[in-house]
Short mmCIF file of C-alpha atoms in Angstrom, two decimals:
data_model
loop_
_atom_site.label_atom_id
_atom_site.label_comp_id
_atom_site.label_asym_id
_atom_site.label_seq_id
_atom_site.Cartn_x
_atom_site.Cartn_y
_atom_site.Cartn_z
CA MET A 1 -138.81 -17.26 -210.13
CA PRO A 2 -136.57 -18.00 -207.15
CA HIS A 3 -137.76 -20.90 -204.92
CA VAL A 4 -139.21 -20.13 -202.31
CA PRO A 5 -138.48 -22.68 -199.29
CA SER A 6 -141.42 -23.90 -197.43
CA LEU A 7 -141.35 -24.66 -193.52
CA THR A 8 -140.50 -28.93 -194.52
CA ASP A 9 -137.59 -27.73 -196.73
CA LEU A 10 -136.55 -25.67 -194.44
CA ILE A 11 -136.92 -28.08 -191.03
CA ASP A 12 -135.12 -31.18 -193.01
CA ARG A 13 -132.53 -28.67 -194.48
CA TYR A 14 -131.73 -26.48 -191.03
CA LEU A 15 -132.62 -28.89 -188.44
CA PRO A 16 -131.22 -32.48 -187.50
CA PRO A 17 -133.53 -35.02 -187.64
CA ALA A 18 -136.17 -35.59 -184.57
CA THR A 19 -136.14 -37.89 -182.17
CA GLU A 20 -138.36 -39.65 -179.30
CA ALA A 21 -135.64 -37.42 -176.99
CA CYS A 22 -135.72 -34.20 -179.33
CA PRO A 23 -138.37 -33.73 -180.91
CA THR A 24 -139.44 -30.91 -183.52
CA PHE A 25 -142.73 -28.42 -182.27
CA THR A 26 -144.32 -27.73 -185.69
CA GLU A 27 -146.60 -24.50 -185.79
CA ASN A 28 -147.63 -25.48 -182.06
CA SER A 29 -144.96 -23.26 -179.54
CA ARG A 30 -144.09 -19.86 -180.62
CA PHE A 31 -140.57 -18.62 -180.08
CA GLU A 32 -139.78 -15.35 -179.28
CA PRO A 33 -136.50 -13.59 -178.86
CA ILE A 34 -135.50 -11.28 -175.81
CA ILE A 35 -132.13 -9.12 -175.94
CA ASP A 36 -130.93 -7.65 -173.20
CA GLY A 37 -131.54 -8.07 -169.38
CA VAL A 38 -133.93 -4.97 -168.76
CA THR A 39 -136.65 -6.35 -170.71
CA TYR A 40 -135.90 -10.04 -169.63
CA PHE A 41 -135.83 -9.40 -165.90
CA THR A 42 -138.87 -6.96 -166.13
CA GLU A 43 -140.79 -9.91 -167.67
CA LEU A 44 -139.63 -12.61 -164.77
CA ALA A 45 -140.71 -9.78 -162.33
CA GLY A 46 -144.08 -9.75 -163.86
CA HIS A 47 -144.91 -13.65 -163.38
CA MET A 48 -143.31 -13.93 -160.27
CA GLU A 49 -145.93 -10.65 -158.69
CA ALA A 50 -148.55 -13.03 -160.91
CA LEU A 51 -147.75 -16.24 -159.10
CA GLY A 52 -151.09 -17.72 -157.66
CA PRO A 53 -151.98 -20.62 -155.44
CA GLY A 54 -151.24 -23.75 -157.29
CA ASP A 55 -149.15 -22.19 -159.70
CA ALA A 56 -145.51 -22.73 -160.22
CA VAL A 57 -141.62 -21.34 -161.08
CA TYR A 58 -138.98 -23.27 -161.94
CA ILE A 59 -135.82 -21.43 -162.12
CA ALA A 60 -131.98 -23.62 -162.94
CA GLY A 61 -129.35 -20.95 -163.05
CA TYR A 62 -125.19 -20.96 -162.53
CA GLN A 63 -125.57 -17.98 -159.81
CA ALA A 64 -127.80 -15.68 -158.45
CA ASP A 65 -127.77 -12.89 -156.08
CA PRO A 66 -130.63 -14.00 -153.70
CA HIS A 67 -131.10 -9.37 -152.85
CA LEU A 68 -131.15 -8.76 -156.54
CA ASP A 69 -134.31 -6.55 -157.45
CA LEU A 70 -135.82 -7.42 -161.14
CA THR A 71 -136.66 -3.93 -161.68
CA GLY A 72 -133.19 -2.61 -161.07
CA ARG A 73 -133.48 -1.19 -157.67
CA VAL A 74 -130.59 -1.85 -155.17
CA ALA A 75 -131.12 -1.33 -151.65
CA GLY A 76 -132.11 1.96 -150.01
CA ASP A 77 -134.33 3.09 -152.86
CA ALA A 78 -137.76 3.70 -152.08
CA GLY A 79 -139.67 0.23 -153.58
CA TYR A 80 -136.43 -1.98 -153.01
CA ARG A 81 -137.74 -6.10 -152.84
CA PRO A 82 -135.41 -8.75 -154.04
CA PHE A 83 -136.80 -11.50 -155.92
CA THR A 84 -136.10 -13.65 -153.11
CA ASP A 85 -138.90 -12.05 -150.73
CA VAL A 86 -141.51 -11.95 -153.46
CA LEU A 87 -140.74 -16.10 -154.36
CA ALA A 88 -140.75 -16.71 -150.60
CA GLU A 89 -143.98 -14.54 -149.94
CA LYS A 90 -145.35 -16.66 -152.90
CA ALA A 91 -144.46 -19.69 -151.76
CA ALA A 92 -146.49 -18.97 -148.00
CA ASP A 93 -149.13 -18.74 -150.67
CA GLY A 94 -149.76 -22.12 -151.73
CA ALA A 95 -147.04 -21.49 -155.32
CA ASP A 96 -144.87 -24.58 -156.33
CA VAL A 97 -141.15 -22.62 -156.03
CA ARG A 98 -138.04 -24.55 -156.64
CA ILE A 99 -134.33 -23.44 -157.71
CA VAL A 100 -131.11 -25.55 -158.78
CA LEU A 101 -127.62 -23.71 -158.66
CA SER A 102 -124.81 -24.66 -159.75
CA ALA A 103 -122.25 -26.39 -157.33
CA ALA A 104 -120.03 -28.21 -160.39
CA GLU A 105 -117.05 -30.33 -158.98
CA TYR A 106 -114.05 -27.92 -160.41
CA PRO A 107 -114.82 -25.02 -162.26
CA GLY A 108 -113.79 -21.75 -160.19
CA GLY A 109 -113.85 -23.82 -156.80
CA GLY A 110 -116.16 -25.92 -155.62
CA PRO A 111 -119.03 -25.14 -152.65
CA TRP A 112 -115.99 -25.78 -150.14
CA LEU A 113 -113.79 -23.97 -151.32
CA PRO A 114 -112.82 -20.11 -150.66
CA ILE A 115 -112.71 -19.02 -154.40
CA GLY A 116 -114.79 -19.31 -157.23
CA PRO A 117 -119.03 -19.02 -158.02
CA PHE A 118 -119.76 -21.46 -156.52
CA LEU A 119 -119.17 -20.35 -152.94
CA ALA A 120 -121.28 -17.62 -153.72
CA ASN A 121 -123.86 -19.99 -154.31
CA THR A 122 -123.80 -21.95 -151.81
CA LEU A 123 -124.45 -19.16 -149.42
CA ALA A 124 -126.66 -17.61 -151.57
CA ALA A 125 -128.91 -21.11 -150.93
CA ARG A 126 -128.37 -20.99 -147.49
CA VAL A 127 -129.71 -16.97 -147.52
CA ILE A 128 -133.25 -18.52 -149.99
CA ARG A 129 -133.89 -21.46 -147.51
CA ALA A 130 -134.14 -19.07 -144.24
CA TRP A 131 -135.81 -15.88 -145.59
CA LYS A 132 -138.61 -15.01 -143.98
CA PRO A 133 -141.41 -13.37 -146.48
CA SER A 134 -141.61 -10.01 -145.26
CA THR A 135 -145.42 -9.39 -146.27
CA ARG A 136 -146.48 -12.89 -144.52
CA GLU A 137 -146.59 -13.75 -141.09
CA SER A 138 -144.76 -16.73 -141.63
CA GLY A 139 -141.29 -18.79 -141.32
CA PRO A 140 -138.50 -19.38 -144.33
CA THR A 141 -140.97 -20.96 -146.58
CA LEU A 142 -138.21 -21.90 -148.88
CA GLU A 143 -136.42 -24.08 -146.91
CA ASN A 144 -136.05 -27.47 -149.07
CA ARG A 145 -136.56 -25.57 -152.41
CA VAL A 146 -133.07 -24.44 -153.25
CA LEU A 147 -130.71 -27.34 -154.47
CA LEU A 148 -127.02 -27.63 -155.11
CA ASP A 149 -125.86 -29.52 -158.00
CA TRP A 150 -122.49 -30.59 -157.94
CA SER A 151 -123.14 -33.63 -160.11
CA GLY A 152 -121.36 -34.04 -163.37
CA PRO A 153 -117.26 -34.03 -164.58
CA VAL A 154 -114.71 -32.50 -162.72
CA LEU A 155 -114.07 -30.04 -165.32
CA GLY A 156 -117.62 -29.23 -165.87
CA SER A 157 -120.80 -26.77 -164.68
CA ASN A 158 -123.88 -27.11 -164.46
CA HIS A 159 -124.38 -24.24 -166.77
CA GLN A 160 -128.45 -24.58 -168.37
CA LYS A 161 -130.23 -21.19 -167.19
CA LEU A 162 -133.70 -21.49 -167.49
CA VAL A 163 -137.10 -20.50 -165.65
CA VAL A 164 -140.76 -21.77 -166.52
CA PHE A 165 -143.24 -20.53 -164.67
CA SER A 166 -147.10 -22.15 -164.86
CA HIS A 167 -149.84 -19.94 -163.98
CA GLY A 168 -153.40 -21.87 -164.03
CA GLY A 169 -151.04 -25.13 -165.67
CA VAL A 170 -150.27 -22.94 -168.72
CA LEU A 171 -145.88 -22.44 -168.99
CA THR A 172 -144.39 -19.88 -170.06
CA ALA A 173 -140.16 -20.80 -170.46
CA TYR A 174 -137.37 -18.91 -170.98
CA VAL A 175 -134.06 -20.15 -171.85
CA GLY A 176 -130.98 -17.71 -172.64
CA GLY A 177 -127.34 -16.81 -171.08
CA LEU A 178 -129.00 -14.61 -168.27
CA ASP A 179 -128.42 -15.54 -164.64
CA LEU A 180 -130.19 -13.62 -162.15
CA SER A 181 -127.43 -11.18 -161.18
CA PRO A 182 -127.25 -7.20 -160.59
CA SER A 183 -124.37 -7.17 -163.89
CA ARG A 184 -127.27 -8.07 -166.33
CA PHE A 185 -129.71 -5.79 -165.55
CA ASP A 186 -128.07 -3.63 -169.03
CA HIS A 187 -129.52 -2.44 -172.27
CA SER A 188 -128.75 -1.02 -175.42
CA PRO A 189 -126.77 1.69 -175.32
CA HIS A 190 -125.02 0.27 -172.18
CA ARG A 191 -124.01 3.20 -170.33
CA ARG A 192 -125.14 1.63 -167.06
CA LEU A 193 -122.31 0.15 -165.69
CA ARG A 194 -118.81 0.68 -165.06
CA LEU A 195 -115.90 -1.16 -163.91
CA GLY A 196 -113.32 0.60 -161.88
CA GLU A 197 -112.72 3.95 -164.33
CA HIS A 198 -114.03 1.93 -167.61
CA ARG A 199 -117.74 2.00 -169.01
CA TRP A 200 -118.97 -1.56 -169.18
CA GLY A 201 -121.89 -2.97 -170.67
CA TRP A 202 -123.46 -6.50 -170.57
CA HIS A 203 -125.25 -7.96 -173.77
CA ASP A 204 -127.31 -10.83 -173.30
CA ALA A 205 -130.47 -12.40 -174.98
CA ALA A 206 -133.48 -15.19 -174.18
CA ALA A 207 -136.26 -16.77 -175.72
CA ARG A 208 -139.66 -16.96 -174.44
CA LEU A 209 -141.23 -20.65 -175.45
CA HIS A 210 -144.49 -21.35 -174.81
CA GLY A 211 -146.82 -24.42 -176.04
CA PRO A 212 -145.44 -27.80 -176.15
CA ALA A 213 -141.62 -25.99 -176.20
CA ALA A 214 -141.95 -25.10 -173.34
CA ALA A 215 -143.33 -28.35 -171.52
CA ARG A 216 -139.70 -29.33 -172.99
CA VAL A 217 -138.07 -26.52 -170.90
CA ARG A 218 -139.95 -28.22 -167.98
CA GLU A 219 -138.88 -31.22 -168.77
CA THR A 220 -135.05 -30.42 -168.34
CA PHE A 221 -135.58 -28.69 -165.23
CA GLN A 222 -137.55 -31.96 -163.79
CA PHE A 223 -134.46 -33.95 -164.71
CA ARG A 224 -131.99 -31.21 -162.87
CA TRP A 225 -134.26 -31.78 -159.90
CA GLN A 226 -134.57 -34.98 -159.32
CA ASN A 227 -130.80 -35.88 -160.25
CA THR A 228 -129.36 -33.54 -157.81
CA ALA A 229 -132.41 -34.28 -155.06
CA ALA A 230 -130.73 -37.66 -155.67
CA LEU A 231 -127.05 -36.96 -155.03
CA PRO A 232 -125.46 -38.17 -151.81
CA PRO A 233 -125.20 -35.92 -148.78
CA ARG A 234 -122.73 -33.76 -148.87
CA PHE A 235 -121.36 -30.61 -146.42
CA ALA A 236 -119.48 -27.05 -147.24
CA THR A 237 -116.54 -26.51 -144.58
CA THR A 238 -117.36 -25.13 -141.60
CA SER A 239 -114.28 -22.16 -141.47
CA LEU A 240 -115.97 -20.48 -145.15
CA LEU A 241 -119.43 -19.94 -143.35
CA SER A 242 -120.38 -17.37 -141.49
CA SER A 243 -122.30 -19.44 -138.81
CA GLY A 244 -119.53 -21.82 -138.29
CA GLU A 245 -122.06 -24.97 -138.75
CA ARG A 246 -121.51 -27.48 -140.47
CA THR A 247 -124.18 -27.22 -142.91
CA VAL A 248 -125.04 -29.98 -145.80
CA LEU A 249 -125.33 -28.93 -149.07
CA ASN A 250 -129.25 -30.34 -150.15
CA PRO A 251 -131.81 -29.97 -146.98
CA PRO A 252 -132.57 -34.28 -146.92
CA ASP A 253 -136.06 -33.28 -146.95
CA SER A 254 -136.33 -31.76 -150.04
CA PRO A 255 -139.11 -33.22 -152.61
CA VAL A 256 -137.64 -35.06 -154.93
CA GLU A 257 -141.22 -35.28 -157.59
CA LEU A 258 -142.90 -32.45 -159.18
CA PRO A 259 -146.32 -32.22 -159.53
CA PRO A 260 -147.73 -33.83 -162.53
CA ALA A 261 -146.69 -31.82 -165.78
CA PRO A 262 -150.03 -29.95 -167.27
CA GLU A 263 -151.40 -30.65 -170.47
CA GLN A 264 -149.90 -27.57 -172.50
CA PRO A 265 -152.54 -26.37 -175.29
CA GLU A 266 -150.84 -25.43 -178.92
CA HIS A 267 -149.66 -21.76 -179.38
CA PRO A 268 -149.97 -21.74 -183.17
CA ALA A 269 -147.04 -20.40 -184.37
CA GLU A 270 -147.21 -20.39 -188.03
CA GLY A 271 -144.72 -21.54 -190.33
CA THR A 272 -142.09 -22.14 -187.73
CA ALA A 273 -140.65 -25.21 -185.80
CA VAL A 274 -138.69 -25.10 -182.79
CA GLN A 275 -136.65 -27.49 -181.54
CA VAL A 276 -135.16 -27.03 -177.58
CA VAL A 277 -131.66 -29.06 -177.38
CA ARG A 278 -129.33 -30.27 -174.55
CA SER A 279 -126.24 -31.36 -173.67
CA TYR A 280 -124.75 -33.53 -171.11
CA ARG A 281 -122.01 -35.47 -169.96
CA PRO A 282 -122.76 -39.11 -168.55
CA TRP A 283 -121.34 -39.48 -165.81
CA SER A 284 -123.45 -37.61 -162.27
CA LEU A 285 -120.65 -37.77 -160.06
CA TYR A 286 -117.20 -38.64 -159.15
CA ARG A 287 -116.55 -40.26 -155.84
CA HIS A 288 -113.73 -38.70 -154.37
CA ARG A 289 -112.27 -41.98 -153.06
CA GLY A 290 -111.00 -44.01 -156.00
CA TRP A 291 -112.31 -41.91 -158.59
CA ARG A 292 -115.20 -44.16 -158.67
CA ARG A 293 -117.80 -42.50 -161.63
CA MET A 294 -121.65 -43.13 -161.27
CA ARG A 295 -124.20 -43.11 -164.57
CA ARG A 296 -126.75 -40.18 -164.55
CA ALA A 297 -129.94 -42.78 -164.87
CA ASN A 298 -131.50 -41.04 -168.14
CA VAL A 299 -128.35 -40.15 -170.13
CA VAL A 300 -126.37 -42.81 -172.80
CA ARG A 301 -123.32 -44.25 -172.04
CA ALA A 302 -122.63 -41.40 -175.10
CA GLY A 303 -123.78 -38.60 -173.59
CA ILE A 304 -126.41 -35.82 -175.36
CA GLN A 305 -125.19 -33.47 -177.72
CA GLU A 306 -127.83 -32.35 -179.41
CA ILE A 307 -127.00 -28.32 -179.37
CA TYR A 308 -123.93 -29.48 -181.58
CA HIS A 309 -125.78 -31.67 -183.57
CA ALA A 310 -128.08 -28.84 -184.33
CA MET A 311 -125.22 -26.09 -184.73
CA ALA A 312 -123.32 -28.16 -186.99
CA THR A 313 -126.67 -29.17 -188.99
CA ALA A 314 -126.98 -25.45 -189.70
CA ILE A 315 -123.61 -23.99 -190.11
CA GLY A 316 -123.34 -26.88 -193.08
CA ALA A 317 -126.88 -25.43 -194.10
CA ALA A 318 -126.32 -21.61 -194.86
CA GLU A 319 -125.80 -20.51 -198.19
CA LYS A 320 -125.58 -16.41 -197.34
CA TYR A 321 -124.04 -16.10 -193.41
CA ILE A 322 -123.62 -17.39 -190.40
CA TYR A 323 -123.98 -14.80 -187.65
CA LEU A 324 -122.78 -15.96 -184.23
CA GLU A 325 -122.38 -14.23 -180.86
CA ASP A 326 -120.17 -15.40 -178.07
CA GLN A 327 -117.84 -14.50 -175.20
CA TYR A 328 -114.96 -16.77 -176.22
CA PHE A 329 -114.04 -18.03 -179.15
CA HIS A 330 -111.97 -20.16 -178.00
CA GLU A 331 -111.55 -23.49 -176.64
CA ALA A 332 -111.07 -24.03 -173.08
CA PRO A 333 -110.08 -26.94 -170.70
CA GLY A 334 -113.00 -30.46 -170.92
CA GLY A 335 -113.26 -29.29 -174.10
CA ASP A 336 -113.24 -32.31 -177.06
CA PRO A 337 -111.77 -32.00 -180.42
CA ARG A 338 -114.69 -33.90 -182.24
CA PHE A 339 -117.25 -31.58 -181.30
CA GLN A 340 -115.21 -28.23 -182.44
CA LEU A 341 -117.36 -26.68 -185.13
CA TYR A 342 -114.38 -24.69 -186.56
CA GLY A 343 -114.55 -27.22 -189.30
CA GLY A 344 -117.76 -25.97 -190.23
CA LEU A 345 -117.46 -22.37 -190.22
CA ARG A 346 -114.11 -22.84 -192.79
CA SER A 347 -116.16 -25.10 -194.99
CA ALA A 348 -118.76 -22.90 -194.76
CA ALA A 349 -116.45 -19.89 -195.57
CA ARG A 350 -115.33 -21.85 -198.61
CA ARG A 351 -119.10 -22.14 -200.18
CA GLY A 352 -118.51 -17.89 -200.14
CA VAL A 353 -121.07 -18.06 -196.88
CA LYS A 354 -120.29 -14.52 -194.80
CA VAL A 355 -119.34 -15.41 -191.59
CA ILE A 356 -119.82 -12.68 -188.83
CA LEU A 357 -118.24 -13.27 -185.22
CA ILE A 358 -119.16 -10.87 -182.58
CA GLY A 359 -117.06 -11.04 -179.56
CA SER A 360 -117.04 -8.90 -176.17
CA GLY A 361 -114.73 -5.37 -175.59
CA ARG A 362 -114.78 -6.01 -172.67
CA LYS A 363 -113.76 -9.33 -170.22
CA ASP A 364 -116.53 -10.37 -167.89
CA PRO A 365 -114.41 -9.53 -164.29
CA ALA A 366 -115.29 -13.28 -163.22
CA ASP A 367 -112.84 -14.35 -165.65
CA GLY A 368 -110.20 -12.60 -163.58
CA GLY A 369 -107.66 -9.98 -164.61
CA ASP A 370 -107.85 -7.08 -166.49
CA SER A 371 -111.30 -6.37 -168.19
CA THR A 372 -109.40 -5.36 -171.62
CA VAL A 373 -109.68 -7.20 -174.43
CA ARG A 374 -107.65 -6.49 -177.12
CA PRO A 375 -109.30 -6.18 -181.06
CA VAL A 376 -107.65 -9.52 -182.17
CA ILE A 377 -108.70 -12.39 -183.50
CA THR A 378 -108.42 -15.49 -181.29
CA ARG A 379 -105.81 -18.11 -181.25
CA ASP A 380 -108.44 -20.90 -181.97
CA LEU A 381 -110.24 -19.04 -184.71
CA ARG A 382 -107.06 -17.83 -186.56
CA ARG A 383 -105.24 -21.65 -186.41
CA ARG A 384 -108.46 -23.53 -187.23
CA VAL A 385 -110.05 -21.49 -189.37
CA LEU A 386 -108.26 -18.65 -191.09
CA ASP A 387 -104.94 -20.30 -191.55
CA ARG A 388 -106.88 -23.19 -193.28
CA LEU A 389 -108.15 -21.36 -195.99
CA PRO A 390 -106.82 -19.62 -199.25
CA PRO A 391 -106.27 -15.74 -199.27
CA ALA A 392 -109.37 -15.21 -201.29
CA ASP A 393 -112.36 -17.16 -199.08
CA ARG A 394 -110.41 -15.86 -195.74
CA ARG A 395 -112.26 -12.77 -196.83
CA ASN A 396 -115.16 -14.12 -196.35
CA VAL A 397 -115.19 -14.49 -192.75
CA VAL A 398 -114.46 -11.02 -190.11
CA MET A 399 -114.37 -10.60 -186.62
CA TYR A 400 -115.42 -7.39 -184.32
CA ARG A 401 -115.10 -6.51 -180.68
CA ILE A 402 -118.14 -4.44 -179.50
CA ASP A 403 -115.88 -1.42 -177.02
CA ASN A 404 -116.48 -1.97 -173.73
CA LEU A 405 -118.89 -4.93 -173.80
CA THR A 406 -119.26 -8.22 -172.58
CA VAL A 407 -120.70 -9.59 -175.05
CA HIS A 408 -122.72 -12.39 -173.09
CA THR A 409 -124.95 -13.81 -175.90
CA LYS A 410 -125.18 -17.37 -177.22
CA LEU A 411 -126.47 -16.78 -180.15
CA MET A 412 -126.23 -17.84 -183.57
CA LEU A 413 -128.06 -16.55 -186.93
CA VAL A 414 -127.99 -18.26 -190.43
CA ASP A 415 -129.54 -17.24 -193.52
CA ASP A 416 -132.74 -15.31 -191.94
CA VAL A 417 -134.04 -18.38 -191.71
CA PHE A 418 -132.38 -20.13 -188.58
CA ALA A 419 -131.96 -18.70 -185.35
CA SER A 420 -130.21 -20.24 -181.77
CA ILE A 421 -130.34 -18.77 -178.27
CA GLY A 422 -129.21 -20.21 -175.11
CA SER A 423 -126.29 -21.05 -172.22
CA ALA A 424 -123.74 -22.73 -174.72
CA ASN A 425 -121.32 -21.09 -175.54
CA PHE A 426 -119.51 -21.88 -178.64
CA PHE A 427 -116.31 -24.17 -177.68
CA SER A 428 -116.00 -27.53 -177.12
CA ARG A 429 -116.86 -28.11 -173.88
CA SER A 430 -120.45 -26.48 -174.32
CA MET A 431 -120.93 -28.76 -177.39
CA VAL A 432 -120.02 -31.94 -175.59
CA GLY A 433 -121.21 -31.46 -172.47
CA THR A 434 -118.81 -30.75 -169.81
CA ASP A 435 -120.79 -28.32 -169.06
CA SER A 436 -124.64 -29.19 -168.99
CA GLU A 437 -126.02 -26.64 -171.38
CA ILE A 438 -129.78 -25.89 -173.11
CA THR A 439 -130.44 -23.67 -176.17
CA SER A 440 -133.85 -23.01 -178.25
CA THR A 441 -133.44 -23.48 -181.85
CA LEU A 442 -135.78 -21.93 -184.65
CA VAL A 443 -136.36 -22.61 -188.06
CA THR A 444 -139.03 -20.20 -190.40
CA THR A 445 -140.70 -19.20 -193.08
CA GLY A 446 -141.29 -15.94 -191.84
CA ASP A 447 -139.47 -12.54 -190.23
CA VAL A 448 -138.34 -13.81 -186.60
CA VAL A 449 -134.78 -14.39 -187.52
CA ARG A 450 -134.66 -11.19 -189.94
CA ASP A 451 -136.17 -8.56 -187.25
CA LEU A 452 -134.19 -10.16 -185.03
CA ARG A 453 -131.31 -9.73 -186.82
CA VAL A 454 -132.12 -6.03 -187.91
CA ARG A 455 -132.52 -5.15 -184.03
CA LEU A 456 -129.19 -6.37 -183.12
CA TRP A 457 -127.44 -4.91 -186.11
CA ALA A 458 -129.06 -1.55 -185.39
CA GLU A 459 -127.84 -2.22 -181.28
CA HIS A 460 -124.25 -3.13 -182.27
CA LEU A 461 -124.16 0.42 -184.95
CA ARG A 462 -125.58 2.41 -181.77
CA ALA A 463 -128.00 3.61 -184.19
CA PRO A 464 -132.16 3.49 -184.06
CA VAL A 465 -133.97 1.71 -186.47
CA THR A 466 -135.54 4.50 -188.16
CA GLU A 467 -138.01 4.36 -191.59
CA GLN A 468 -134.91 5.61 -193.55
CA LEU A 469 -132.28 2.84 -191.90
CA ALA A 470 -134.93 0.22 -191.73
CA PRO A 471 -135.06 -0.98 -195.56
CA ALA A 472 -131.06 -0.48 -195.57
CA LEU A 473 -130.75 -3.54 -192.82
CA THR A 474 -134.03 -5.26 -193.96
CA ASP A 475 -132.36 -5.83 -197.25
CA LEU A 476 -129.69 -8.82 -196.54
CA GLU A 477 -127.61 -7.80 -199.49
CA THR A 478 -127.34 -4.49 -198.38
CA ALA A 479 -126.63 -5.14 -194.29
CA LEU A 480 -124.20 -7.40 -195.15
CA GLY A 481 -122.23 -4.46 -196.28
CA ILE A 482 -121.77 -3.52 -192.40
CA TRP A 483 -119.12 -5.52 -192.18
CA ARG A 484 -117.05 -5.82 -195.28
CA ARG A 485 -117.80 -3.02 -198.10
CA GLU A 486 -116.36 -5.94 -200.62
CA TRP A 487 -119.51 -7.95 -199.41
CA LEU A 488 -121.86 -4.85 -201.03
CA PRO A 489 -123.91 -5.71 -204.02
CA ALA A 490 -122.38 -4.60 -207.26
CA GLY A 491 -124.02 -0.78 -207.67
CA HIS A 492 -123.85 0.51 -204.15
CA PRO A 493 -121.37 3.45 -203.91
CA PRO A 494 -118.40 1.03 -201.17
CA GLN A 495 -118.84 3.69 -198.67
CA THR A 496 -122.52 3.49 -197.85
CA TRP A 497 -121.73 1.73 -194.64
CA ARG A 498 -118.78 4.36 -193.62
CA ARG A 499 -118.36 7.17 -191.45
CA HIS A 500 -119.07 9.64 -194.62
CA GLY A 501 -121.05 9.46 -197.11
CA LEU A 502 -123.86 7.61 -194.75
CA PRO A 503 -127.06 6.35 -196.16
CA ALA A 504 -129.98 9.06 -195.19
CA GLY A 505 -131.55 7.80 -191.81
CA PHE A 506 -127.62 6.32 -190.42
CA ALA A 507 -126.47 8.66 -187.68
CA PRO A 508 -125.14 6.41 -184.65
CA ALA A 509 -124.83 7.82 -181.22
CA GLU A 510 -120.92 6.38 -181.24
CA TRP A 511 -118.83 4.22 -182.92
CA ALA A 512 -118.38 1.11 -181.04
CA LEU A 513 -117.78 -1.84 -183.55
CA THR A 514 -114.31 -2.38 -183.99
CA PRO A 515 -112.62 -4.95 -186.61
CA ALA A 516 -110.79 -7.71 -184.74
CA ARG A 517 -107.26 -8.48 -186.89
CA TYR A 518 -104.43 -10.74 -186.37
CA SER A 519 -102.06 -9.29 -183.59
CA ALA A 520 -98.71 -7.58 -184.67
CA ALA A 521 -96.83 -10.40 -183.46
CA VAL A 522 -98.67 -12.94 -186.61
CA LEU A 523 -98.28 -10.30 -188.87
CA ARG A 524 -94.85 -9.76 -188.52
CA ARG A 525 -94.41 -13.67 -188.66
CA GLU A 526 -96.65 -13.94 -191.84
CA ARG A 527 -94.18 -11.43 -193.31
CA TRP A 528 -91.19 -12.85 -192.62
CA ARG A 529 -92.94 -15.73 -193.95
CA HIS A 530 -93.18 -14.41 -197.48
#
């Protein structure tokens, strides 16, 4: 009879050791995955409407559109109301509303340059600060409640995406990849959006946390708020702002401290353990004159790389499969070879672990250029993983791209017992902390990870989870055959998941998964060598 691992076994195997700075929350915090933006935004809208005097909402994001209606309405629609108006009203009624937006030194331009997302954040902050609630006889209520975080390495950004609500002292926290942007309001089968003539969808995820794990997310926001409020004064270039006035990035009268954190009741979660992990570089800012660095007071000299250790541990523990969804799967400036994860994938493939990589079939327009993504394996995956494996072991790695979809999720599943959802991309600049990040991880003896896998794979297959299909997806050995026929266990017909001879109940509305292969140039070189 096979050994059934206990929760303690899973914690010891798949999670890095707990520390005072990075605790493990065992059976006292709920972790609930959310797939795609419509559900996420709908939940945020409900929480915002429910805020009362003494409640709070804390938001940290990479970008935000102050005119976004979280119900999907656009200006001119009946009932359209931006989330900014809701927050201004709640602040007028006595709720504690605070927002931190990224305004990094270099990537895409700082807030004083006429390019990049951080100029948009500077303008968004001005709009939110000046907003008067439409439902109250009140002046601006958020004047000193929006900060722009321009700290960090020259090549980095503050990439954390988190939202924390406090209702009557009970916290609900969200951690994931979603920004408050209209293009994120999407769901399967991803037919709402278009890029010019092209169909376009946005696939993303978040985790909802309750209990002490939610308090940990609140601590992360508190860290960001206090560090940002303490930054030296800096001004936006007057020519870039419509008013022509010299505008300070952060109001000098913004409160530095948050109210005392409420003690959180336990939220029983039998058979689960949760960690909330982060990435930071140690330097809080670089002075332009002499490039003098200033250290964050609460970050150790080596920085914080909790996310790297969490992912490396889970990858190293994998026995059956590793499933990754990510936007890039390639390195970027600001990374560090010591914190790359490709070696872990390579070792897993050598052990016989099935490695499944899911990437975008259409680029995020914010990345610039043509949105078309060729269905080829990225150079870094090819050179750092596949080319270093024996031919037989390469068959344990597959990469797929999803047609007409930006895969923005930063998600990993391992062996149906481990899951991670957060803001950190797979590249090493997120792992080392060049981009500050936050991610939530889970191990479980229950069905949370399995059910999330079934839901994701059904979505990418564009098929409903019918009574006939559910057993095939739930059974891991059968479901792995989706990605490569030879992964099916003995006795299954090889055409199980193909267009012909599909199992009863498998009726996809479209076939959206495209295998990523070596490029034609690489194949020509391989043939020439042999």
